[in-house]
mmCIF file of C-alpha atoms in Angstrom:
data_model
loop_
_atom_site.group_PDB
_atom_site.id
_atom_site.type_symbol
_atom_site.label_atom_id
_atom_site.label_comp_id
_atom_site.label_asym_id
_atom_site.label_seq_id
_atom_site.Cartn_x
_atom_site.Cartn_y
_atom_site.Cartn_z
ATOM 1 C CA MET A 16 73.577 117.145 67.654
ATOM 2 C CA ARG A 17 70.850 115.106 65.954
ATOM 3 C CA PHE A 18 67.368 116.640 65.766
ATOM 4 C CA LEU A 19 64.427 114.768 64.186
ATOM 5 C CA TRP A 20 62.184 117.710 63.613
ATOM 6 C CA PHE A 21 59.661 116.044 61.299
ATOM 7 C CA PHE A 22 56.357 114.516 62.366
ATOM 8 C CA ILE A 23 54.245 111.905 60.882
ATOM 9 C CA LEU A 24 50.843 112.821 59.398
ATOM 10 C CA GLY A 25 48.731 109.595 58.552
ATOM 11 C CA TRP A 26 45.296 109.814 57.122
ATOM 12 C CA GLN A 27 42.377 108.177 55.353
ATOM 13 C CA MET A 28 40.492 110.570 52.899
ATOM 14 C CA LEU A 29 36.937 110.022 51.939
ATOM 15 C CA TRP A 30 36.146 113.437 50.315
ATOM 16 C CA SER A 31 33.030 113.678 48.267
ATOM 17 C CA ALA A 32 33.964 116.260 45.613
ATOM 18 C CA ASP A 33 30.564 116.894 44.332
ATOM 19 C CA ALA A 34 29.179 117.686 47.876
ATOM 20 C CA THR A 35 32.134 120.017 48.633
ATOM 21 C CA LEU A 36 31.589 121.856 45.444
ATOM 22 C CA ASP A 37 27.865 122.355 46.297
ATOM 23 C CA ILE A 38 28.987 124.322 49.409
ATOM 24 C CA ILE A 39 30.819 126.837 47.250
ATOM 25 C CA LYS A 40 28.319 127.009 44.482
ATOM 26 C CA ASN A 41 25.388 127.723 46.858
ATOM 27 C CA ILE A 42 27.109 130.462 48.879
ATOM 28 C CA GLU A 43 28.097 133.745 47.274
ATOM 29 C CA LYS A 44 29.766 135.047 50.525
ATOM 30 C CA LEU A 45 32.439 133.420 52.638
ATOM 31 C CA PRO A 46 31.291 129.847 53.683
ATOM 32 C CA SER A 47 30.595 129.449 57.377
ATOM 33 C CA VAL A 48 32.554 126.667 59.078
ATOM 34 C CA ALA A 49 31.563 125.558 62.540
ATOM 35 C CA VAL A 50 34.408 123.983 64.625
ATOM 36 C CA ARG A 51 34.070 121.889 67.699
ATOM 37 C CA TYR A 52 35.805 119.103 69.603
ATOM 38 C CA LEU A 53 34.400 116.245 71.536
ATOM 39 C CA LYS A 54 34.059 116.202 75.240
ATOM 40 C CA ASN A 55 36.011 113.623 77.376
ATOM 41 C CA SER A 56 38.654 113.132 74.762
ATOM 42 C CA GLN A 57 41.831 111.479 75.863
ATOM 43 C CA GLU A 58 44.182 113.892 74.252
ATOM 44 C CA PRO A 59 44.920 116.808 76.586
ATOM 45 C CA TYR A 60 46.241 118.865 73.579
ATOM 46 C CA LEU A 61 42.929 118.654 71.784
ATOM 47 C CA ALA A 62 41.589 121.952 73.202
ATOM 48 C CA LYS A 63 44.801 123.651 72.138
ATOM 49 C CA ILE A 64 44.555 122.298 68.627
ATOM 50 C CA TYR A 65 40.925 123.498 68.484
ATOM 51 C CA ALA A 66 41.936 127.027 69.363
ATOM 52 C CA MET A 67 44.846 127.052 67.113
ATOM 53 C CA LEU A 68 42.581 125.876 64.255
ATOM 54 C CA LEU A 69 40.180 128.700 64.844
ATOM 55 C CA THR A 70 43.112 131.200 64.648
ATOM 56 C CA ASP A 71 44.371 129.606 61.389
ATOM 57 C CA LEU A 72 40.940 129.681 59.817
ATOM 58 C CA LYS A 73 40.371 133.434 60.795
ATOM 59 C CA ILE A 74 43.840 134.456 59.424
ATOM 60 C CA SER A 75 43.107 132.661 56.133
ATOM 61 C CA ASN A 76 40.281 135.167 55.391
ATOM 62 C CA HIS A 77 38.644 132.477 53.418
ATOM 63 C CA VAL A 78 35.915 131.423 55.922
ATOM 64 C CA LYS A 79 33.602 132.652 58.595
ATOM 65 C CA THR A 80 34.212 130.702 61.731
ATOM 66 C CA ILE A 81 31.499 129.534 64.179
ATOM 67 C CA GLU A 82 33.032 128.488 67.567
ATOM 68 C CA LEU A 83 31.194 125.628 69.116
ATOM 69 C CA GLY A 84 33.731 124.552 71.754
ATOM 70 C CA ALA A 85 33.450 121.092 73.484
ATOM 71 C CA GLN A 86 30.336 119.150 72.595
ATOM 72 C CA ALA A 87 28.800 115.750 72.959
ATOM 73 C CA GLU A 88 29.031 113.500 69.885
ATOM 74 C CA GLN A 89 25.534 113.882 68.585
ATOM 75 C CA ILE A 90 25.247 116.582 66.022
ATOM 76 C CA ASN A 91 22.478 119.246 66.149
ATOM 77 C CA TYR A 92 21.954 119.964 62.525
ATOM 78 C CA SER A 93 19.065 122.246 63.256
ATOM 79 C CA ALA A 94 21.182 124.434 65.432
ATOM 80 C CA LEU A 95 24.081 124.506 62.940
ATOM 81 C CA GLN A 96 21.534 125.416 60.149
ATOM 82 C CA ALA A 97 20.175 128.289 62.370
ATOM 83 C CA LYS A 98 23.723 129.611 62.481
ATOM 84 C CA GLN A 99 23.877 129.283 58.725
ATOM 85 C CA ALA A 100 26.915 126.864 58.936
ATOM 86 C CA SER A 101 27.847 125.217 55.817
ATOM 87 C CA LEU A 102 30.506 122.895 57.028
ATOM 88 C CA LEU A 103 31.080 121.264 60.446
ATOM 89 C CA VAL A 104 34.556 120.326 61.440
ATOM 90 C CA SER A 105 34.633 117.850 64.440
ATOM 91 C CA LEU A 106 37.944 116.992 66.316
ATOM 92 C CA ARG A 107 38.090 113.985 68.482
ATOM 93 C CA VAL A 108 40.765 111.549 69.832
ATOM 94 C CA ASP A 109 40.243 107.833 69.855
ATOM 95 C CA LYS A 110 43.787 107.069 70.763
ATOM 96 C CA LEU A 111 46.644 109.216 72.245
ATOM 97 C CA GLY A 112 48.826 110.896 69.713
ATOM 98 C CA GLN A 113 46.207 110.618 66.882
ATOM 99 C CA VAL A 114 43.572 113.385 66.191
ATOM 100 C CA ASN A 115 40.537 112.256 64.200
ATOM 101 C CA VAL A 116 38.931 114.980 62.151
ATOM 102 C CA ARG A 117 35.492 114.597 60.562
ATOM 103 C CA PHE A 118 33.954 116.962 58.076
ATOM 104 C CA TYR A 119 30.291 117.206 57.674
ATOM 105 C CA ASP A 120 28.048 118.796 55.154
ATOM 106 C CA VAL A 121 25.350 120.543 57.207
ATOM 107 C CA ALA A 122 22.934 121.125 54.330
ATOM 108 C CA HIS A 123 22.937 117.316 53.478
ATOM 109 C CA GLN A 124 23.567 116.134 56.937
ATOM 110 C CA SER A 125 26.234 113.818 55.584
ATOM 111 C CA VAL A 126 29.917 113.075 56.110
ATOM 112 C CA LEU A 127 32.274 114.785 53.553
ATOM 113 C CA GLY A 128 35.485 113.322 54.786
ATOM 114 C CA ILE A 129 37.495 111.577 57.739
ATOM 115 C CA LYS A 130 41.081 112.101 58.291
ATOM 116 C CA ASP A 131 43.515 110.988 61.067
ATOM 117 C CA TYR A 132 46.518 113.167 62.017
ATOM 118 C CA THR A 133 49.319 111.575 63.901
ATOM 119 C CA PHE A 134 52.091 113.538 65.600
ATOM 120 C CA ASN A 135 55.128 112.019 67.472
ATOM 121 C CA GLN A 136 56.057 115.015 69.654
ATOM 122 C CA LYS A 137 53.301 116.759 71.761
ATOM 123 C CA PRO A 138 54.815 120.238 71.414
ATOM 124 C CA LEU A 139 54.213 119.950 67.592
ATOM 125 C CA TYR A 140 50.573 120.166 68.123
ATOM 126 C CA PRO A 141 50.187 123.539 66.331
ATOM 127 C CA PHE A 142 51.069 121.873 63.060
ATOM 128 C CA ILE A 143 48.159 119.545 63.523
ATOM 129 C CA ALA A 144 46.051 122.599 63.671
ATOM 130 C CA HIS A 145 47.757 124.146 60.514
ATOM 131 C CA ARG A 146 47.369 120.868 58.602
ATOM 132 C CA VAL A 147 43.680 120.721 59.362
ATOM 133 C CA ALA A 148 43.224 124.387 58.264
ATOM 134 C CA ILE A 149 44.945 123.747 55.001
ATOM 135 C CA ASP A 150 42.829 120.706 54.313
ATOM 136 C CA ILE A 151 39.616 122.584 55.105
ATOM 137 C CA ASN A 152 40.877 125.424 52.847
ATOM 138 C CA ASP A 153 41.719 122.988 50.034
ATOM 139 C CA ALA A 154 38.370 121.219 50.294
ATOM 140 C CA LEU A 155 36.540 124.462 49.846
ATOM 141 C CA LYS A 156 38.731 125.143 46.816
ATOM 142 C CA ALA A 157 39.990 128.518 48.305
ATOM 143 C CA PRO A 158 43.376 130.001 47.517
ATOM 144 C CA PRO A 159 46.263 127.966 48.955
ATOM 145 C CA ILE A 160 47.377 128.597 52.607
ATOM 146 C CA ALA A 161 50.129 126.003 52.549
ATOM 147 C CA TRP A 162 52.623 128.508 54.060
ATOM 148 C CA MET A 163 50.953 127.966 57.486
ATOM 149 C CA ALA A 164 52.630 124.620 57.675
ATOM 150 C CA ARG A 165 56.057 125.728 57.159
ATOM 151 C CA PHE A 166 58.858 126.252 59.781
ATOM 152 C CA VAL A 167 60.339 129.494 60.677
ATOM 153 C CA ILE A 168 64.072 129.499 61.302
ATOM 154 C CA PHE A 169 65.732 132.127 63.368
ATOM 155 C CA ALA A 170 68.964 133.089 65.103
ATOM 156 C CA LYS A 171 68.299 134.592 68.554
ATOM 157 C CA TYR A 172 70.728 136.580 70.723
ATOM 158 C CA ILE A 173 71.574 134.878 74.198
ATOM 159 C CA LYS A 174 74.375 137.133 75.356
ATOM 160 C CA PRO A 175 77.278 139.029 73.565
ATOM 161 C CA GLY A 176 78.973 136.710 71.192
ATOM 162 C CA VAL A 177 76.401 133.929 71.569
ATOM 163 C CA THR A 178 73.347 133.074 69.509
ATOM 164 C CA LYS A 179 71.231 130.043 69.127
ATOM 165 C CA ILE A 180 69.313 128.940 65.880
ATOM 166 C CA SER A 181 65.823 127.759 66.514
ATOM 167 C CA ILE A 182 62.773 126.718 64.574
ATOM 168 C CA ALA A 183 59.128 127.623 65.184
ATOM 169 C CA ASP A 184 55.685 127.567 63.601
ATOM 170 C CA TYR A 185 54.524 130.749 62.050
ATOM 171 C CA THR A 186 52.641 131.841 65.249
ATOM 172 C CA LEU A 187 55.654 131.061 67.450
ATOM 173 C CA THR A 188 53.709 128.763 69.649
ATOM 174 C CA TYR A 189 56.029 125.881 68.933
ATOM 175 C CA LYS A 190 59.681 126.619 69.284
ATOM 176 C CA GLN A 191 62.753 124.360 69.374
ATOM 177 C CA ASP A 192 66.445 125.121 69.624
ATOM 178 C CA ILE A 193 68.479 123.501 66.921
ATOM 179 C CA ILE A 194 72.033 124.905 67.202
ATOM 180 C CA ASP A 195 73.163 125.535 70.717
ATOM 181 C CA ASN A 196 76.834 125.506 71.121
ATOM 182 C CA GLY A 197 77.871 128.690 73.005
ATOM 183 C CA MET A 198 79.125 130.314 69.733
ATOM 184 C CA LEU A 199 77.876 133.029 67.317
ATOM 185 C CA ASN A 200 75.557 131.451 64.845
ATOM 186 C CA VAL A 201 73.777 133.819 62.479
ATOM 187 C CA PHE A 202 72.004 134.263 59.253
ATOM 188 C CA PRO A 203 69.992 130.919 59.051
ATOM 189 C CA LYS A 204 68.683 130.191 55.570
ATOM 190 C CA TRP A 205 66.600 127.126 54.442
ATOM 191 C CA ALA A 206 68.478 124.969 52.034
ATOM 192 C CA ASN A 207 65.531 123.442 50.182
ATOM 193 C CA ALA A 208 61.798 123.555 49.833
ATOM 194 C CA GLU A 209 61.374 120.615 52.014
ATOM 195 C CA GLN A 210 63.026 122.353 54.951
ATOM 196 C CA SER A 211 65.119 119.356 55.695
ATOM 197 C CA ALA A 212 68.440 121.286 55.964
ATOM 198 C CA PHE A 213 69.513 124.913 56.328
ATOM 199 C CA TYR A 214 72.679 127.094 55.929
ATOM 200 C CA TYR A 215 74.003 129.336 58.675
ATOM 201 C CA THR A 216 77.043 131.342 59.386
ATOM 202 C CA GLN A 217 79.308 130.367 62.417
ATOM 203 C CA TYR A 218 82.051 132.649 63.508
ATOM 204 C CA LEU A 219 85.118 130.460 63.685
ATOM 205 C CA HIS A 220 88.609 131.785 62.801
ATOM 206 C CA HIS A 221 86.797 133.360 59.851
ATOM 207 C CA PRO A 222 82.994 133.645 59.240
ATOM 208 C CA THR A 223 82.199 130.124 57.977
ATOM 209 C CA ILE A 224 78.959 129.071 56.128
ATOM 210 C CA ILE A 225 77.776 125.644 57.170
ATOM 211 C CA LYS A 226 74.961 123.459 55.907
ATOM 212 C CA TYR A 227 73.164 121.484 58.646
ATOM 213 C CA ASN A 228 71.047 118.419 57.889
ATOM 214 C CA LEU A 229 67.981 118.288 60.307
ATOM 215 C CA ARG A 230 67.301 114.624 59.471
ATOM 216 C CA ASP A 231 70.593 113.078 60.594
ATOM 217 C CA GLY A 232 72.220 116.005 62.422
ATOM 218 C CA THR A 233 75.319 116.118 60.013
ATOM 219 C CA SER A 234 77.147 119.400 59.125
ATOM 220 C CA GLU A 235 79.060 120.378 55.935
ATOM 221 C CA VAL A 236 81.275 123.355 55.536
ATOM 222 C CA ILE A 237 80.456 125.231 52.480
ATOM 223 C CA THR A 238 82.906 128.159 52.342
ATOM 224 C CA GLN A 239 84.451 130.836 54.511
ATOM 225 C CA SER A 240 85.567 134.361 54.053
ATOM 226 C CA GLU A 241 87.673 136.927 56.063
ATOM 227 C CA GLY A 242 85.113 139.693 56.482
ATOM 228 C CA MET A 243 81.661 138.335 55.809
ATOM 229 C CA ALA A 244 80.063 135.101 54.671
ATOM 230 C CA THR A 245 76.202 134.623 54.357
ATOM 231 C CA VAL A 246 73.737 132.775 52.124
ATOM 232 C CA SER A 247 71.110 135.299 51.030
ATOM 233 C CA SER A 248 69.052 133.308 48.489
ATOM 234 C CA VAL A 249 68.543 129.768 47.517
ATOM 235 C CA SER A 250 67.196 128.611 44.053
ATOM 236 C CA ARG A 251 64.007 126.626 44.054
ATOM 237 C CA ASN A 252 65.683 123.348 43.255
ATOM 238 C CA GLY A 253 68.298 124.113 45.873
ATOM 239 C CA ARG A 254 71.296 123.796 43.597
ATOM 240 C CA LYS A 255 72.326 127.502 43.226
ATOM 241 C CA LEU A 256 73.019 130.010 46.127
ATOM 242 C CA LEU A 257 73.755 133.645 46.232
ATOM 243 C CA LEU A 258 76.481 134.443 48.867
ATOM 244 C CA THR A 259 77.752 137.547 50.250
ATOM 245 C CA LEU A 260 81.471 137.293 50.763
ATOM 246 C CA ALA A 261 84.183 139.746 51.711
ATOM 247 C CA PRO A 262 87.593 138.102 51.195
ATOM 248 C CA ASN A 263 89.198 141.492 50.552
ATOM 249 C CA GLY A 264 87.324 143.620 53.030
ATOM 250 C CA GLN A 265 84.612 144.789 50.831
ATOM 251 C CA SER A 266 81.433 142.650 50.404
ATOM 252 C CA ASP A 267 80.343 141.230 47.104
ATOM 253 C CA ILE A 268 77.785 138.848 45.753
ATOM 254 C CA TYR A 269 78.749 135.327 44.467
ATOM 255 C CA LEU A 270 76.838 132.646 42.708
ATOM 256 C CA TYR A 271 77.580 129.234 44.247
ATOM 257 C CA ASP A 272 76.830 125.880 42.556
ATOM 258 C CA THR A 273 76.175 123.210 45.323
ATOM 259 C CA ALA A 274 76.771 120.436 42.898
ATOM 260 C CA LYS A 275 80.043 121.644 41.359
ATOM 261 C CA LYS A 276 81.068 123.426 44.600
ATOM 262 C CA ASN A 277 82.370 126.441 42.814
ATOM 263 C CA SER A 278 81.389 130.003 42.781
ATOM 264 C CA ILE A 279 81.408 133.058 40.412
ATOM 265 C CA ARG A 280 81.816 136.598 41.477
ATOM 266 C CA LEU A 281 78.812 138.581 40.242
ATOM 267 C CA THR A 282 79.746 142.081 41.552
ATOM 268 C CA LYS A 283 83.072 143.898 41.831
ATOM 269 C CA TYR A 284 82.356 147.197 43.647
ATOM 270 C CA GLN A 285 84.709 149.009 46.014
ATOM 271 C CA GLY A 286 81.944 149.322 48.496
ATOM 272 C CA ILE A 287 78.922 147.402 49.820
ATOM 273 C CA ASP A 288 76.973 144.859 47.808
ATOM 274 C CA VAL A 289 74.877 142.491 49.880
ATOM 275 C CA LEU A 290 71.521 140.586 50.075
ATOM 276 C CA GLY A 291 71.285 139.049 46.678
ATOM 277 C CA ASN A 292 67.899 137.603 45.937
ATOM 278 C CA PHE A 293 66.968 135.592 42.863
ATOM 279 C CA VAL A 294 64.235 137.098 40.770
ATOM 280 C CA GLY A 295 62.129 136.193 37.733
ATOM 281 C CA ASN A 296 63.162 132.807 36.345
ATOM 282 C CA GLU A 297 66.426 132.858 38.341
ATOM 283 C CA LYS A 298 68.319 134.333 35.534
ATOM 284 C CA GLY A 299 68.833 137.657 37.613
ATOM 285 C CA MET A 300 68.983 138.974 41.014
ATOM 286 C CA VAL A 301 68.152 142.091 43.085
ATOM 287 C CA PHE A 302 70.475 143.237 45.858
ATOM 288 C CA VAL A 303 71.286 146.108 48.076
ATOM 289 C CA SER A 304 74.291 148.379 47.293
ATOM 290 C CA ASP A 305 75.673 151.868 48.454
ATOM 291 C CA ARG A 306 77.067 152.599 44.896
ATOM 292 C CA ALA A 307 75.053 155.786 44.766
ATOM 293 C CA GLY A 308 76.243 156.947 48.058
ATOM 294 C CA TYR A 309 73.280 155.466 49.995
ATOM 295 C CA PRO A 310 71.846 151.976 50.312
ATOM 296 C CA ASN A 311 69.348 151.205 47.480
ATOM 297 C CA VAL A 312 67.962 148.199 45.511
ATOM 298 C CA TYR A 313 69.551 147.168 42.159
ATOM 299 C CA PHE A 314 69.019 144.470 39.530
ATOM 300 C CA LYS A 315 71.701 142.431 37.590
ATOM 301 C CA LYS A 316 71.548 139.309 35.470
ATOM 302 C CA LEU A 317 73.668 136.503 36.704
ATOM 303 C CA GLN A 318 76.682 137.083 34.485
ATOM 304 C CA PRO A 319 79.817 138.753 35.854
ATOM 305 C CA ASP A 320 79.786 141.336 32.979
ATOM 306 C CA ALA A 321 75.952 142.032 33.007
ATOM 307 C CA PRO A 322 75.119 145.738 33.539
ATOM 308 C CA ILE A 323 73.507 147.007 36.754
ATOM 309 C CA GLU A 324 70.177 148.759 36.935
ATOM 310 C CA GLN A 325 68.550 150.694 39.694
ATOM 311 C CA VAL A 326 65.193 149.274 40.825
ATOM 312 C CA VAL A 327 63.937 151.560 43.434
ATOM 313 C CA PHE A 328 63.540 155.288 42.908
ATOM 314 C CA TYR A 329 61.533 156.075 46.065
ATOM 315 C CA SER A 330 63.536 157.249 49.129
ATOM 316 C CA LYS A 331 67.322 157.260 49.491
ATOM 317 C CA ASN A 332 67.780 154.715 52.318
ATOM 318 C CA ASN A 333 66.475 151.302 51.221
ATOM 319 C CA ASP A 334 68.577 148.809 53.127
ATOM 320 C CA SER A 335 66.876 145.382 52.795
ATOM 321 C CA VAL A 336 65.186 143.328 50.184
ATOM 322 C CA ALA A 337 63.379 140.155 49.424
ATOM 323 C CA ALA A 338 62.047 138.624 46.124
ATOM 324 C CA SER A 339 59.594 136.089 44.802
ATOM 325 C CA GLY A 340 59.354 135.778 41.095
ATOM 326 C CA ASN A 341 59.121 139.294 39.809
ATOM 327 C CA ASN A 342 57.625 140.693 43.033
ATOM 328 C CA ILE A 343 59.953 142.584 45.488
ATOM 329 C CA VAL A 344 59.587 143.916 48.975
ATOM 330 C CA TYR A 345 62.107 146.381 50.374
ATOM 331 C CA VAL A 346 62.643 148.336 53.499
ATOM 332 C CA SER A 347 62.798 152.118 53.233
ATOM 333 C CA ARG A 348 63.941 154.416 56.042
ATOM 334 C CA GLU A 349 61.730 157.417 56.109
ATOM 335 C CA ASN A 350 61.549 160.848 57.740
ATOM 336 C CA ARG A 351 60.782 161.418 61.347
ATOM 337 C CA ASP A 352 57.003 161.388 62.125
ATOM 338 C CA GLU A 353 55.171 163.848 64.378
ATOM 339 C CA ASN A 354 56.550 162.115 67.467
ATOM 340 C CA GLY A 355 60.150 162.505 66.159
ATOM 341 C CA GLN A 356 60.449 158.741 65.576
ATOM 342 C CA ILE A 357 62.196 157.382 62.410
ATOM 343 C CA SER A 358 60.173 154.704 60.578
ATOM 344 C CA PHE A 359 61.328 151.836 58.463
ATOM 345 C CA ASN A 360 58.586 150.709 56.371
ATOM 346 C CA LEU A 361 57.920 147.879 53.860
ATOM 347 C CA HIS A 362 57.052 148.649 50.262
ATOM 348 C CA PHE A 363 55.944 146.202 47.521
ATOM 349 C CA ILE A 364 56.970 146.564 43.866
ATOM 350 C CA THR A 365 57.247 144.358 40.739
ATOM 351 C CA LEU A 366 59.795 144.348 38.070
ATOM 352 C CA LYS A 367 56.965 144.647 35.517
ATOM 353 C CA SER A 368 55.449 147.861 36.820
ATOM 354 C CA ASP A 369 56.398 151.181 38.354
ATOM 355 C CA TYR A 370 53.559 150.970 41.048
ATOM 356 C CA VAL A 371 54.724 151.085 44.704
ATOM 357 C CA ARG A 372 52.572 149.722 47.285
ATOM 358 C CA ARG A 373 53.182 150.599 50.921
ATOM 359 C CA LEU A 374 52.794 147.601 53.216
ATOM 360 C CA THR A 375 53.321 149.186 56.659
ATOM 361 C CA ALA A 376 52.628 152.569 57.922
ATOM 362 C CA SER A 377 54.754 153.242 60.942
ATOM 363 C CA GLY A 378 57.346 151.743 63.342
ATOM 364 C CA ILE A 379 60.483 149.846 62.635
ATOM 365 C CA ASN A 380 59.719 147.022 60.158
ATOM 366 C CA GLN A 381 62.663 145.031 58.890
ATOM 367 C CA MET A 382 63.800 141.677 57.247
ATOM 368 C CA PRO A 383 60.911 140.903 54.851
ATOM 369 C CA ARG A 384 60.659 137.305 53.714
ATOM 370 C CA PHE A 385 58.098 136.058 51.187
ATOM 371 C CA SER A 386 56.311 132.819 51.696
ATOM 372 C CA GLN A 387 57.071 129.949 49.345
ATOM 373 C CA ASP A 388 54.053 130.805 47.169
ATOM 374 C CA GLY A 389 54.721 134.502 47.226
ATOM 375 C CA LYS A 390 51.224 135.286 48.686
ATOM 376 C CA ALA A 391 52.381 136.357 52.043
ATOM 377 C CA VAL A 392 55.272 138.322 53.606
ATOM 378 C CA MET A 393 56.818 137.787 57.078
ATOM 379 C CA TYR A 394 58.826 140.487 58.655
ATOM 380 C CA LEU A 395 60.317 141.556 62.044
ATOM 381 C CA LYS A 396 58.589 144.456 63.785
ATOM 382 C CA LYS A 397 60.683 146.109 66.535
ATOM 383 C CA ALA A 398 59.371 148.234 69.379
ATOM 384 C CA SER A 399 60.968 149.593 72.499
ATOM 385 C CA GLN A 400 58.996 147.326 74.795
ATOM 386 C CA GLN A 401 58.430 144.205 72.651
ATOM 387 C CA SER A 402 59.188 142.912 69.138
ATOM 388 C CA ALA A 403 57.040 140.561 66.916
ATOM 389 C CA LEU A 404 57.006 138.615 63.757
ATOM 390 C CA GLY A 405 54.373 140.107 61.461
ATOM 391 C CA VAL A 406 52.573 138.261 58.648
ATOM 392 C CA ILE A 407 51.040 140.384 55.702
ATOM 393 C CA LEU A 408 48.612 138.589 53.418
ATOM 394 C CA LEU A 409 49.227 140.414 50.172
ATOM 395 C CA ASP A 410 45.935 139.480 48.438
ATOM 396 C CA TYR A 411 43.804 140.718 51.365
ATOM 397 C CA ASN A 412 45.839 143.592 52.665
ATOM 398 C CA GLN A 413 45.681 142.047 56.181
ATOM 399 C CA SER A 414 48.435 141.850 58.757
ATOM 400 C CA TYR A 415 48.975 139.892 61.966
ATOM 401 C CA LEU A 416 51.529 140.215 64.693
ATOM 402 C CA PHE A 417 52.948 137.393 66.846
ATOM 403 C CA PRO A 418 54.898 138.653 69.903
ATOM 404 C CA LEU A 419 58.450 137.673 70.502
ATOM 405 C CA GLU A 420 58.329 137.323 74.303
ATOM 406 C CA GLY A 421 61.969 137.791 75.592
ATOM 407 C CA VAL A 422 63.499 136.905 72.249
ATOM 408 C CA GLN A 423 65.753 139.165 70.245
ATOM 409 C CA ILE A 424 66.065 137.854 66.611
ATOM 410 C CA GLN A 425 69.359 138.418 64.669
ATOM 411 C CA ALA A 426 67.900 137.116 61.334
ATOM 412 C CA PHE A 427 65.250 134.604 60.241
ATOM 413 C CA ASP A 428 63.969 132.744 57.242
ATOM 414 C CA TRP A 429 60.593 131.195 56.398
#
């Protein structure tokens, strides 16, 4: 199956750097951004893009939004100044499939920039909003929010023995099935920063790791193993992989070179070693092992004979881990609460400190995944009635949940 997932963004930029800086210099609190779209626009998705853009800006925590809704083309600067707006973002459509965005400096009543966003598939409209939000954020010189434009890839259960692999935007508004073959397809993992390919495990005669190219629809078998075969971590340049394989019944972690197509066994333990994650400058890894009699997080340099060190000393049931640089998020099973429910909570630590920061307080929170810049963590929150994907902004201690309506996720990557 061939699936062309990418969409085209064309633009003309006319930013005035000095005027943009003036907005930041003159306001000590969060800048107020007014957002509107023009009435009688040809594009039926424009109102949806407008609503999604407001959501993105609010989630960024970098601006205060002023919702103007649909308006006529003429700008009422006096009304905007009364609302203390610093920047006006105006969405319009001059031709189908292309959204024109104009940015105005309210104080100087002048145009800061004009940009056109073109998309070739209507369901991809959330990404137009995400791109506009990123551009607004960058123009205001706020901390990056590029993670908003990345795809989430996940395996979802269909029926016993059958899963599909799909991609979505971070809000789950856009969703598209990619692997739909009536088989068990699990553990998807992005193969590169560009998100043009991914790895997944397909259960054939043996669990088999496959690399799928989204641009041309081709597949390549990487390796297979009798008991278990998954990709748990990909290096930044995409050349090295950490695999969990179980050729002899017990799972161990292997370092795989995609150019040389060979692997080195990093752990040799008669138990469970899984979920290897590159850390630091990719000279080491953290992973989960039961070598102490219960699942916990350990560190090891990427040499077969390197010693293994315990990383987490809080709790005695830490069964999942993710890493970004020297930062680590792990899942800890905790005691029953006052309602008799067992909680699985996320905790943040760094290899350079003993400080433990709790990210969630209750419920079942699993499968943490860092954003590419390490500033946010996505995770799966499970509930009896409904599950959701959660996003935690680490710098702001803010979290958001996006419901998974009728979807059961086996695993995901961001």
